[in-house]
XYZ file of C-alpha atoms in Angstrom:
353
model
C -54.493 75.825 -25.661
C -51.378 74.171 -24.309
C -50.574 70.661 -25.572
C -50.909 67.995 -22.849
C -47.630 66.356 -21.848
C -48.599 62.961 -23.297
C -49.462 64.450 -26.642
C -46.238 66.478 -26.683
C -44.278 63.318 -25.976
C -45.942 61.498 -28.827
C -45.206 64.370 -31.203
C -41.582 64.360 -30.087
C -41.210 60.615 -30.630
C -42.748 60.781 -34.108
C -40.497 63.687 -35.034
C -37.447 61.805 -33.760
C -38.329 58.735 -35.829
C -38.808 60.797 -38.995
C -35.533 62.637 -38.406
C -33.689 59.358 -37.887
C -35.104 57.820 -41.059
C -34.159 60.890 -43.076
C -30.657 60.703 -41.650
C -30.296 57.049 -42.599
C -31.523 57.726 -46.130
C -29.150 60.652 -46.521
C -26.240 58.570 -45.244
C -27.058 55.824 -47.730
C -27.029 58.336 -50.580
C -23.705 59.709 -49.424
C -22.239 56.216 -49.133
C -23.406 55.430 -52.652
C -21.858 58.628 -53.947
C -18.615 58.067 -52.083
C -18.378 54.511 -53.332
C -19.153 55.492 -56.894
C -16.660 58.317 -56.871
C -13.693 56.631 -55.221
C -14.385 52.908 -55.554
C -11.013 51.268 -55.547
C -9.917 52.382 -58.988
C -13.241 53.681 -60.213
C -11.365 56.804 -61.142
C -13.625 59.406 -59.581
C -16.550 58.161 -61.625
C -14.901 59.519 -64.738
C -16.119 63.033 -63.945
C -13.962 65.554 -65.710
C -11.951 68.156 -63.837
C -12.501 70.485 -66.772
C -8.834 70.547 -67.677
C -8.306 67.872 -70.246
C -8.692 67.162 -73.894
C -9.647 63.553 -74.471
C -11.118 62.910 -71.014
C -14.804 62.988 -71.908
C -15.089 66.688 -71.079
C -15.749 68.025 -74.577
C -17.752 71.040 -75.561
C -20.918 69.166 -76.593
C -24.032 69.404 -74.492
C -24.961 66.394 -72.365
C -28.303 64.660 -72.686
C -31.023 65.917 -70.327
C -31.269 64.066 -67.022
C -33.255 60.856 -67.409
C -34.877 58.564 -64.861
C -34.241 54.947 -65.818
C -36.739 52.183 -65.148
C -36.061 49.652 -62.372
C -37.525 46.176 -62.844
C -39.364 45.330 -59.585
C -39.175 41.613 -60.416
C -35.488 41.396 -61.297
C -33.423 38.389 -60.289
C -31.724 40.496 -57.640
C -35.103 41.616 -56.229
C -36.358 38.041 -56.071
C -33.130 36.876 -54.454
C -33.302 39.586 -51.802
C -36.910 38.647 -51.004
C -36.004 34.961 -50.718
C -33.102 35.654 -48.382
C -35.289 37.831 -46.177
C -37.795 34.986 -45.901
C -35.060 32.511 -44.964
C -33.393 34.673 -42.319
C -30.431 36.012 -44.324
C -31.265 39.637 -43.567
C -27.731 41.020 -43.957
C -27.261 39.342 -47.335
C -30.715 40.497 -48.417
C -29.782 44.089 -47.606
C -26.673 43.830 -49.769
C -28.623 42.248 -52.612
C -31.090 45.111 -52.459
C -28.208 47.406 -53.349
C -28.389 45.772 -56.779
C -32.160 45.377 -56.946
C -32.908 49.088 -56.521
C -30.748 50.094 -59.500
C -31.843 50.320 -63.120
C -30.316 47.548 -65.223
C -30.474 46.779 -68.918
C -32.759 44.182 -70.418
C -30.834 41.974 -72.871
C -32.676 40.769 -75.967
C -30.766 37.681 -77.061
C -33.285 35.340 -78.713
C -35.852 35.282 -81.508
C -38.881 37.563 -81.543
C -37.723 40.447 -79.341
C -40.764 42.631 -79.977
C -43.064 41.462 -77.142
C -40.392 41.827 -74.463
C -39.282 45.208 -75.798
C -42.885 46.387 -75.799
C -43.516 45.077 -72.280
C -40.421 46.710 -70.806
C -40.864 50.072 -72.486
C -44.556 50.113 -71.606
C -43.818 49.406 -67.938
C -41.224 52.190 -67.960
C -43.587 54.630 -69.669
C -46.268 54.047 -67.034
C -43.820 55.406 -64.467
C -42.558 58.212 -66.669
C -39.195 56.482 -66.988
C -36.852 55.244 -69.694
C -36.017 51.602 -70.393
C -32.436 50.494 -71.068
C -32.218 47.682 -73.614
C -29.446 45.686 -75.273
C -29.803 44.360 -78.826
C -27.626 41.233 -78.944
C -28.475 38.941 -81.833
C -25.986 39.658 -84.610
C -24.901 36.555 -86.602
C -21.845 34.780 -85.138
C -22.343 36.582 -81.854
C -19.319 36.356 -79.532
C -17.412 34.490 -82.258
C -18.563 31.134 -80.893
C -17.366 31.766 -77.342
C -19.368 31.692 -74.082
C -22.218 33.850 -75.442
C -22.418 32.361 -78.919
C -25.658 32.440 -80.858
C -27.550 35.075 -82.775
C -29.318 35.117 -86.098
C -28.567 32.534 -88.775
C -27.867 35.198 -91.360
C -28.426 38.732 -92.564
C -32.049 38.323 -93.603
C -33.063 36.899 -90.231
C -31.143 39.626 -88.427
C -32.804 42.462 -90.323
C -36.213 40.950 -89.567
C -35.191 40.664 -85.918
C -34.216 44.350 -85.825
C -37.529 45.271 -87.444
C -39.365 43.408 -84.659
C -37.257 45.084 -81.997
C -38.007 48.520 -83.444
C -41.728 47.804 -83.684
C -41.740 46.862 -80.000
C -40.264 50.230 -79.086
C -43.105 52.258 -80.560
C -42.823 55.888 -79.499
C -41.790 55.082 -75.925
C -38.506 56.280 -74.436
C -35.544 53.896 -74.546
C -31.764 53.755 -74.549
C -30.537 50.916 -76.780
C -26.991 49.568 -76.576
C -26.428 47.973 -79.961
C -24.561 44.667 -80.263
C -21.869 44.452 -77.581
C -18.497 43.324 -78.978
C -19.718 43.225 -82.587
C -17.431 45.943 -83.984
C -14.431 45.272 -81.762
C -14.606 41.528 -82.403
C -14.753 41.963 -86.169
C -11.763 44.259 -85.937
C -9.903 41.706 -83.810
C -10.243 39.147 -86.596
C -12.991 36.648 -85.792
C -12.660 34.057 -88.557
C -16.443 33.512 -88.630
C -17.204 37.126 -89.463
C -16.970 38.987 -92.761
C -16.415 42.548 -91.508
C -18.094 44.229 -94.485
C -21.270 42.197 -93.937
C -21.302 42.779 -90.177
C -20.820 46.518 -90.480
C -23.645 46.695 -93.026
C -25.988 44.834 -90.648
C -25.094 47.171 -87.796
C -25.697 50.201 -90.012
C -29.117 48.791 -90.893
C -29.888 48.358 -87.196
C -28.865 51.930 -86.381
C -31.013 53.346 -89.154
C -34.044 51.208 -88.326
C -33.943 51.852 -84.587
C -33.490 55.585 -85.098
C -36.798 55.681 -86.937
C -38.404 55.389 -83.491
C -38.875 58.923 -82.236
C -37.804 58.503 -78.616
C -35.037 55.932 -78.980
C -31.404 56.725 -78.335
C -28.953 54.294 -79.942
C -25.399 53.678 -78.740
C -23.265 51.455 -80.959
C -20.912 49.302 -78.930
C -17.198 50.101 -79.287
C -15.553 47.589 -76.944
C -13.406 48.841 -74.089
C -10.174 50.683 -73.480
C -8.124 47.502 -72.967
C -9.298 45.598 -76.057
C -8.067 47.969 -78.767
C -5.849 50.412 -76.862
C -5.518 52.698 -79.883
C -9.025 54.103 -80.431
C -8.074 55.263 -83.923
C -8.395 51.654 -85.086
C -12.121 51.724 -84.328
C -12.952 54.840 -86.304
C -13.411 53.347 -89.769
C -15.340 50.257 -88.556
C -17.669 52.450 -86.514
C -18.223 54.811 -89.445
C -19.059 51.867 -91.695
C -21.427 50.611 -88.978
C -23.486 53.808 -88.989
C -22.074 55.713 -86.018
C -22.780 59.032 -87.730
C -26.506 58.359 -87.456
C -26.428 56.872 -83.946
C -26.612 58.977 -80.788
C -23.165 57.760 -79.832
C -21.185 54.718 -78.767
C -21.003 52.477 -75.698
C -17.860 51.464 -73.821
C -16.940 48.853 -71.210
C -20.059 46.704 -71.656
C -19.706 43.618 -69.438
C -16.133 44.660 -68.634
C -14.313 46.061 -65.636
C -12.205 48.985 -66.875
C -12.381 52.046 -64.633
C -14.571 55.027 -65.354
C -11.429 57.158 -65.650
C -9.983 54.844 -68.310
C -13.266 54.779 -70.192
C -13.638 58.536 -70.005
C -10.163 59.156 -71.376
C -10.522 56.553 -74.124
C -14.007 57.714 -75.027
C -12.852 61.299 -75.257
C -10.163 60.372 -77.771
C -12.561 58.243 -79.812
C -15.171 61.002 -79.739
C -12.658 63.523 -81.045
C -12.090 61.274 -84.073
C -15.856 60.890 -84.601
C -16.867 64.545 -84.799
C -17.665 64.812 -81.098
C -19.956 61.807 -80.707
C -21.178 61.243 -77.155
C -20.918 57.941 -75.315
C -22.188 55.890 -72.392
C -20.148 53.801 -69.958
C -21.078 50.503 -68.343
C -20.169 51.010 -64.683
C -22.016 47.990 -63.295
C -19.007 46.011 -62.048
C -15.971 48.264 -62.303
C -15.818 49.549 -58.726
C -12.485 47.794 -58.147
C -11.239 48.189 -61.694
C -9.963 45.352 -63.918
C -8.549 42.002 -62.805
C -4.950 41.245 -63.785
C -5.082 37.434 -64.030
C -6.134 35.081 -66.825
C -9.421 35.795 -68.613
C -9.836 39.110 -66.781
C -13.230 39.666 -68.421
C -14.825 36.402 -67.295
C -16.205 36.301 -63.736
C -13.034 37.740 -62.186
C -12.856 37.573 -58.381
C -12.815 40.475 -55.935
C -14.689 42.921 -58.165
C -17.255 45.464 -56.948
C -20.292 47.403 -58.090
C -19.464 50.749 -59.656
C -21.129 54.091 -60.261
C -24.931 53.830 -59.988
C -26.797 54.488 -63.243
C -27.267 58.187 -63.948
C -27.272 60.774 -66.700
C -25.895 63.368 -64.280
C -22.317 62.515 -65.260
C -20.622 65.892 -64.900
C -18.911 65.299 -68.262
C -20.613 66.729 -71.358
C -19.534 63.898 -73.658
C -20.705 61.143 -71.316
C -24.459 60.814 -71.714
C -24.844 58.226 -68.947
C -23.306 55.707 -66.633
C -25.387 52.566 -67.107
C -25.564 49.117 -65.578
C -25.609 47.354 -68.930
C -24.292 44.067 -67.622
C -26.682 42.919 -64.905
C -24.585 42.356 -61.763
C -24.817 38.707 -60.757
C -25.372 37.315 -64.239
C -22.492 35.066 -65.247
C -20.002 35.873 -67.997
C -19.727 32.180 -68.850
C -18.601 28.797 -67.560
C -15.316 30.054 -66.165
C -14.202 30.188 -62.520
C -17.081 27.933 -61.540
C -19.766 30.113 -63.077
C -22.969 28.930 -64.777
C -23.514 29.529 -68.516
C -23.371 33.107 -69.744
C -26.332 35.207 -68.681
C -27.510 32.859 -65.953
C -28.029 34.130 -62.411
C -25.200 33.491 -59.952
C -26.267 34.834 -56.543
C -22.941 34.262 -54.789
C -21.138 36.403 -57.376
C -23.775 39.113 -57.099
C -23.369 39.094 -53.335
C -19.594 39.434 -53.663
C -19.969 42.447 -55.960
C -22.320 44.147 -53.489
C -20.273 43.235 -50.424
C -17.073 44.571 -51.968
C -18.844 47.825 -52.793
C -20.773 48.335 -49.565
C -19.541 45.783 -47.055
């Protein structure tokens, strides 16, 4: 039986709407990919061209593709919802560019176990993997903007034990103690390097007792200690041999290309260890003014989180630093870790605006 004209028209309209929505979604994906790959100094996302030694393109096998958990109640998600309610639709759309991405959960205070358990459980319900940051080493940040941490070694080991217990057998990527190795190497007068490295080695060993936990020991960034050879001994003493790898560029702005090259050289000195890169805010590369690591202006979101890196040594691009959380009370920012919506909006606008 022939379809009546009215029914045919309705079918056509529905089909047109579906086609349009698919086109918009595909365009958004392409824009994300274009931005991540070319973003104003992002260095092609650090994806190897297969030609170079020391560019992250080693012969090791990359980790299997992983789906990271997205917190539906993140600060960015709440901000986007608020702006939609108050008529700031364009800003809300930009903020959603942050809210839909997986971001790390930072454990920075006492008793991490309940939060670790809650986050990994929520991720497991969706068949996803949580990304966590362990950040409680004594003399954290050498008394600077993010100072704090455990009072001593005994408290820290107990803290790590609680963190590990919270993980259970659920899947997680753990970035272990941003800045801890690089800062000790730089000469923080509050830190006894031997003691710090021993605490980090304890943390690696304890966390790796959890069956589905991958541990990446932080190794600073390519601008902090330009010669990666300097990091080899401290990382070895900190247990890198038993970790899954190391993390680079956490809370920093160095390009993916710089991180890939630096990581490749460091990996070669560490028997081919893999690494992850924090690409959360490096879309426009590093700032060249004073305190380039602390809330620098005119930066942009970088490569979205993924384990499909195209470089066998790079296990993942991660958003370790949560875009929109302050680096500290510099350039008008709130205290470190606090939400700063105007900065988050700038990062998104510079990436997608």
